[in-house]
Tab-separated table of C-alpha atoms in Angstrom:
chain	number	residue	atom	x	y	z
A	10	MET	CA	0.000	0.000	0.000
A	11	ASN	CA	1.455	3.342	-1.079
A	12	ILE	CA	0.685	6.277	1.212
A	13	GLY	CA	0.677	9.684	-0.480
A	14	ILE	CA	0.863	12.781	1.711
A	15	ILE	CA	-0.060	16.164	0.273
A	16	GLY	CA	1.287	18.741	2.712
A	17	LEU	CA	4.320	17.690	4.739
A	18	GLY	CA	3.970	20.037	7.686
A	19	LEU	CA	3.305	19.246	11.324
A	20	ILE	CA	0.164	17.132	10.860
A	21	GLY	CA	0.965	15.423	7.568
A	22	GLY	CA	4.541	14.822	8.668
A	23	SER	CA	3.526	13.412	12.037
A	24	ILE	CA	1.024	11.044	10.441
A	25	GLY	CA	3.759	9.828	8.120
A	26	LEU	CA	6.219	9.266	10.959
A	27	GLY	CA	3.600	7.556	13.108
A	28	LEU	CA	2.559	5.162	10.350
A	29	ARG	CA	6.152	4.378	9.401
A	30	LYS	CA	7.076	3.605	12.984
A	31	SER	CA	4.197	1.119	13.096
A	32	ASN	CA	5.158	-0.383	9.717
A	33	PHE	CA	1.844	0.661	8.180
A	34	GLY	CA	2.186	1.058	4.430
A	35	ASP	CA	4.831	-0.047	1.953
A	36	LYS	CA	6.016	3.213	0.446
A	37	PHE	CA	5.517	6.836	1.472
A	38	ILE	CA	5.473	9.524	-1.188
A	39	GLY	CA	4.818	13.203	-0.731
A	40	THR	CA	4.427	16.608	-2.260
A	41	ASP	CA	4.539	20.096	-0.774
A	42	SER	CA	4.555	23.583	-2.284
A	43	ASN	CA	7.070	24.572	0.402
A	44	LYS	CA	10.475	23.341	-0.808
A	45	GLU	CA	11.937	23.465	2.695
A	46	ASN	CA	9.172	21.235	4.043
A	47	ALA	CA	9.677	18.824	1.173
A	48	SER	CA	13.440	18.687	1.725
A	49	ASN	CA	13.072	18.189	5.473
A	50	ALA	CA	10.484	15.462	4.947
A	51	ILE	CA	13.058	13.443	3.014
A	52	LYS	CA	15.821	14.093	5.547
A	53	LEU	CA	13.597	13.125	8.484
A	54	GLY	CA	12.322	9.959	6.831
A	55	ILE	CA	8.697	11.122	6.642
A	56	VAL	CA	8.523	10.114	2.987
A	57	ASP	CA	10.711	8.083	0.662
A	58	GLU	CA	10.284	10.368	-2.306
A	59	ILE	CA	8.977	13.792	-3.311
A	60	ILE	CA	7.018	13.651	-6.562
A	61	PRO	CA	4.633	15.929	-8.497
A	62	LEU	CA	1.008	15.999	-7.381
A	63	GLN	CA	-0.312	14.269	-10.503
A	64	ASP	CA	2.122	11.366	-10.062
A	65	LEU	CA	1.226	11.089	-6.376
A	66	ILE	CA	-2.470	10.782	-7.207
A	67	ILE	CA	-1.779	7.974	-9.666
A	68	GLN	CA	0.648	6.052	-7.455
A	69	SER	CA	-1.127	6.272	-4.073
A	70	SER	CA	-3.538	3.780	-2.547
A	71	VAL	CA	-4.288	6.244	0.257
A	72	ILE	CA	-3.978	10.015	-0.113
A	73	ILE	CA	-3.690	12.114	3.051
A	74	LEU	CA	-4.592	15.710	2.313
A	75	SER	CA	-2.966	17.879	4.984
A	76	ILE	CA	-2.878	21.468	3.783
A	77	PRO	CA	-4.796	24.616	4.892
A	78	VAL	CA	-8.559	24.209	4.691
A	79	ASP	CA	-9.012	26.618	1.772
A	80	GLY	CA	-6.515	24.540	-0.189
A	81	ILE	CA	-8.334	21.318	0.674
A	82	GLU	CA	-11.635	22.782	-0.478
A	83	LYS	CA	-10.031	23.959	-3.711
A	84	ILE	CA	-8.219	20.804	-4.847
A	85	LEU	CA	-10.306	17.981	-3.354
A	86	PRO	CA	-12.845	17.893	-6.224
A	87	SER	CA	-10.098	17.658	-8.853
A	88	ILE	CA	-8.312	14.898	-6.932
A	89	LEU	CA	-11.565	12.955	-6.699
A	90	ASN	CA	-11.911	13.368	-10.469
A	91	GLU	CA	-8.591	11.629	-11.054
A	92	ILE	CA	-8.421	8.799	-8.502
A	93	SER	CA	-9.273	5.194	-9.177
A	94	ARG	CA	-12.329	3.566	-7.613
A	95	ASP	CA	-10.103	1.891	-5.004
A	96	THR	CA	-8.201	4.956	-3.794
A	97	VAL	CA	-9.053	6.471	-0.412
A	98	ILE	CA	-8.679	10.198	0.296
A	99	ILE	CA	-8.442	11.419	3.892
A	100	ASP	CA	-8.250	15.100	4.807
A	101	THR	CA	-7.076	16.547	8.131
A	102	GLY	CA	-8.702	19.989	8.020
A	103	SER	CA	-9.769	21.836	11.160
A	104	THR	CA	-13.117	22.743	9.613
A	105	LYS	CA	-15.335	20.192	7.942
A	106	TYR	CA	-18.690	21.524	6.732
A	107	ASP	CA	-17.492	23.628	3.776
A	108	ILE	CA	-15.122	20.892	2.641
A	109	CYS	CA	-17.802	18.208	2.829
A	110	ASN	CA	-20.380	20.430	1.174
A	111	LYS	CA	-17.992	21.152	-1.702
A	112	VAL	CA	-17.927	17.480	-2.760
A	113	TYR	CA	-21.351	16.392	-1.500
A	114	SER	CA	-22.639	15.571	-4.995
A	115	HIS	CA	-19.366	14.347	-6.456
A	116	PRO	CA	-19.705	10.895	-8.079
A	117	LYS	CA	-16.685	9.652	-6.113
A	118	ARG	CA	-17.645	11.296	-2.805
A	119	SER	CA	-17.732	7.873	-1.150
A	120	ARG	CA	-13.955	7.490	-1.577
A	121	PHE	CA	-13.387	10.520	0.674
A	122	VAL	CA	-13.281	10.360	4.482
A	123	ALA	CA	-13.562	13.709	6.277
A	124	THR	CA	-11.401	13.700	9.408
A	125	HIS	CA	-9.931	16.073	11.964
A	126	PRO	CA	-7.103	14.690	14.108
A	127	ILE	CA	-7.060	17.093	17.061
A	128	ALA	CA	-3.422	17.315	18.006
A	129	GLY	CA	-1.991	20.558	16.704
A	130	ILE	CA	0.605	22.643	18.501
A	131	GLU	CA	1.851	26.183	17.904
A	132	LYS	CA	4.909	24.937	16.019
A	133	SER	CA	4.742	24.114	12.327
A	134	GLY	CA	6.589	22.484	9.474
A	135	ALA	CA	8.094	19.067	8.899
A	136	ILE	CA	10.860	19.810	11.427
A	137	SER	CA	8.221	19.893	14.179
A	138	ALA	CA	6.652	16.558	13.192
A	139	HIS	CA	6.768	13.739	15.744
A	140	HIS	CA	5.654	10.129	15.545
A	141	ASN	CA	3.700	10.247	18.815
A	142	LEU	CA	2.030	13.645	18.325
A	143	PHE	CA	-1.369	11.937	18.215
A	144	TYR	CA	-0.958	9.551	21.161
A	145	LYS	CA	-4.296	9.227	23.021
A	146	LYS	CA	-5.686	12.291	21.227
A	147	ASN	CA	-9.131	12.464	19.593
A	148	CYS	CA	-9.777	12.155	15.887
A	149	ILE	CA	-13.187	13.271	14.653
A	150	ILE	CA	-14.595	11.581	11.557
A	151	CYS	CA	-17.527	13.399	9.971
A	152	ASP	CA	-20.497	12.348	7.845
A	153	CYS	CA	-19.462	8.699	8.015
A	154	GLU	CA	-22.530	7.500	6.114
A	155	LEU	CA	-21.270	9.256	2.967
A	156	SER	CA	-18.031	7.222	2.831
A	157	ASP	CA	-17.695	3.649	1.584
A	158	PRO	CA	-17.286	1.041	4.354
A	159	ASP	CA	-13.832	0.027	3.097
A	160	ALA	CA	-12.702	3.673	2.981
A	161	MET	CA	-13.960	4.189	6.531
A	162	SER	CA	-12.176	1.021	7.640
A	163	ILE	CA	-8.853	2.216	6.227
A	164	ALA	CA	-9.235	5.673	7.809
A	165	LYS	CA	-10.049	4.180	11.204
A	166	LYS	CA	-7.136	1.757	10.913
A	167	ILE	CA	-4.746	4.627	10.132
A	168	TYR	CA	-5.830	6.644	13.154
A	169	SER	CA	-5.923	3.618	15.431
A	170	THR	CA	-2.390	2.780	14.321
A	171	ILE	CA	-1.163	6.177	15.530
A	172	ASP	CA	-3.081	5.654	18.814
A	173	MET	CA	-5.939	8.077	18.301
A	174	GLN	CA	-9.420	7.733	19.786
A	175	ILE	CA	-12.114	8.043	17.126
A	176	ILE	CA	-15.324	10.072	17.459
A	177	SER	CA	-18.012	10.246	14.763
A	178	ILE	CA	-20.294	13.284	14.335
A	179	THR	CA	-21.725	15.357	11.485
A	180	SER	CA	-19.614	18.022	9.796
A	181	LYS	CA	-22.099	20.689	10.906
A	182	GLU	CA	-21.837	19.609	14.550
A	183	HIS	CA	-18.067	19.484	14.275
A	184	ASP	CA	-17.741	23.085	13.136
A	185	LEU	CA	-20.086	24.339	15.846
A	186	TYR	CA	-18.309	22.566	18.701
A	187	ILE	CA	-14.800	23.199	17.436
A	188	ALA	CA	-15.524	26.932	17.172
A	189	TYR	CA	-15.725	27.059	20.979
A	190	VAL	CA	-13.070	24.544	22.018
A	191	SER	CA	-10.373	25.231	19.420
A	192	HIS	CA	-10.979	28.252	17.224
A	193	LEU	CA	-12.094	30.637	20.006
A	194	PRO	CA	-9.023	29.835	22.159
A	195	HIS	CA	-6.845	30.851	19.224
A	196	VAL	CA	-8.765	34.131	18.819
A	197	ILE	CA	-8.345	34.807	22.550
A	198	SER	CA	-4.626	34.088	22.365
A	199	PHE	CA	-4.139	36.369	19.344
A	200	ALA	CA	-6.181	39.132	20.995
A	201	LEU	CA	-4.342	38.922	24.324
A	202	ALA	CA	-0.957	38.967	22.596
A	203	CYS	CA	-1.961	42.065	20.609
A	204	THR	CA	-3.276	43.723	23.789
A	205	VAL	CA	0.009	43.252	25.646
A	206	LEU	CA	2.140	44.181	22.634
A	207	GLU	CA	0.166	47.352	22.014
A	208	GLU	CA	0.466	48.450	25.647
A	209	PHE	CA	4.058	47.391	26.339
A	210	GLU	CA	5.764	46.783	22.990
A	211	ASN	CA	8.644	49.181	23.716
A	212	LYS	CA	9.055	48.173	27.339
A	213	GLU	CA	11.317	45.162	27.129
A	214	LYS	CA	11.567	44.832	30.905
A	215	ILE	CA	7.924	43.706	30.917
A	216	PHE	CA	8.771	40.783	28.647
A	217	ASN	CA	12.210	40.075	30.068
A	218	ASN	CA	11.398	40.254	33.773
A	219	MET	CA	7.669	40.148	34.398
A	220	MET	CA	6.114	37.706	31.939
A	221	GLY	CA	4.861	34.775	34.001
A	222	SER	CA	3.539	31.356	33.098
A	223	GLY	CA	-0.028	32.694	32.907
A	224	LEU	CA	0.728	35.017	30.003
A	225	TYR	CA	2.998	32.471	28.357
A	226	SER	CA	0.437	29.654	28.460
A	227	THR	CA	-2.423	31.896	27.352
A	228	THR	CA	-0.514	33.392	24.407
A	229	ARG	CA	1.219	30.173	23.333
A	230	LEU	CA	-1.277	29.750	20.498
A	231	ALA	CA	-0.517	33.277	19.257
A	232	LYS	CA	2.614	31.809	17.668
A	233	SER	CA	0.429	29.889	15.196
A	234	LYS	CA	0.823	30.705	11.509
A	235	PRO	CA	-1.697	33.068	9.843
A	236	GLU	CA	-1.647	31.027	6.614
A	237	THR	CA	-3.112	28.150	8.609
A	238	TRP	CA	-5.544	30.030	10.806
A	239	LEU	CA	-6.981	32.743	8.569
A	240	PRO	CA	-8.587	30.141	6.260
A	241	ILE	CA	-9.972	28.334	9.315
A	242	PHE	CA	-11.516	31.534	10.681
A	243	ILE	CA	-13.042	32.328	7.285
A	244	SER	CA	-14.418	28.811	6.835
A	245	ASN	CA	-16.009	28.728	10.301
A	246	ARG	CA	-16.837	32.436	10.436
A	247	LYS	CA	-20.505	32.212	11.454
A	248	ASN	CA	-19.935	29.804	14.333
A	249	LEU	CA	-16.858	31.707	15.456
A	250	ILE	CA	-18.677	35.053	15.539
A	251	LYS	CA	-21.302	33.528	17.839
A	252	ALA	CA	-18.562	32.110	20.075
A	253	ILE	CA	-16.731	35.464	20.217
A	254	ASN	CA	-19.939	37.316	21.091
A	255	PHE	CA	-20.650	34.834	23.874
A	256	TYR	CA	-17.106	35.268	25.189
A	257	ILE	CA	-17.356	39.077	25.055
A	258	ASN	CA	-20.527	38.836	27.120
A	259	HIS	CA	-18.620	36.937	29.811
A	260	LEU	CA	-15.790	39.477	29.758
A	261	GLU	CA	-18.315	42.253	30.242
A	262	ILE	CA	-19.908	40.418	33.176
A	263	PHE	CA	-16.501	40.068	34.825
A	264	ARG	CA	-15.594	43.708	34.147
A	265	ASP	CA	-18.915	45.014	35.452
A	266	CYS	CA	-18.525	43.020	38.674
A	267	LEU	CA	-15.163	44.697	39.230
A	268	ILE	CA	-16.532	48.161	38.431
A	269	SER	CA	-19.413	47.764	40.874
A	270	GLU	CA	-17.116	46.055	43.428
A	271	LYS	CA	-19.333	42.986	43.548
A	272	LEU	CA	-16.469	40.867	44.790
A	273	ASP	CA	-18.778	38.049	45.895
A	274	LYS	CA	-19.894	37.765	42.273
A	275	VAL	CA	-16.266	37.575	41.146
A	276	ASP	CA	-15.683	34.844	43.701
A	277	GLN	CA	-18.702	32.907	42.409
A	278	TYR	CA	-17.548	33.395	38.824
A	279	ILE	CA	-14.108	31.978	39.560
A	280	LYS	CA	-15.608	29.024	41.415
A	281	LYS	CA	-17.851	28.304	38.448
A	282	ALA	CA	-14.829	28.390	36.148
A	283	ASN	CA	-12.992	26.034	38.510
A	284	LYS	CA	-15.375	23.284	37.414
A	285	MET	CA	-13.232	22.940	34.292
A	286	LYS	CA	-10.757	21.014	36.421
A	287	ASP	CA	-13.283	18.159	36.513
A	288	LYS	CA	-13.430	17.913	32.725
A	289	LYS	CA	-11.333	15.266	31.026
A	290	TYR	CA	-8.758	16.325	28.469
A	291	VAL	CA	-6.843	14.091	26.084
């Protein structure tokens, strides 16, 4: 079985390394518009060979599409046009509804499995890829009924091989939930980083001597690349706007309690937030 990876960054590269470590697949081939990523993917053993996209489509039994979501939406229909009836395409995009809707009526839609392995970090590129990035993390598979049983089986086997836990929901549900638990945290991180930079950008002592773990952990995601996240925000814009408005409402509640010196309300608010410690994370 030849595994073709389109996009050899953090996610695509880590899938390749994870599968190779588990001896899943016979040959790994890849393509990437970023020459540095492509070169590093060869050096790191993520793929055996870098080849043109058209050759990859022809030679691959499984195609893993791991590029920004706007790119996935753009090229997925044309890839479906060219694959054989036995080829399986798996995407790793962080939004799902627009991608799934784009190919909903495609005659080969059933050869596509819409997935979202939730395991990203703020670092990017093939050099950041790691074989155990996905260990015990969740992978969401969407609109399962639209994929052929054998395609679903291969997708599940791939993610099980790299030790992911599989959850199945609709693409519409996915985008709603992920707006709050993934996309909103990135917005918050970007906004907080810009707030601090705007207020203290020329005061290096703030960053050198006073930046604690709270600011560091909250702005960690602000290091994420705009070429990855802008397409995500655009794709999930409606859900994200609702999430941002809901978050702003909570900020205003907190601010108003401080203005009116309702410290008991602040205490209650913090205690309510403390309930997050009882939630399970993977």
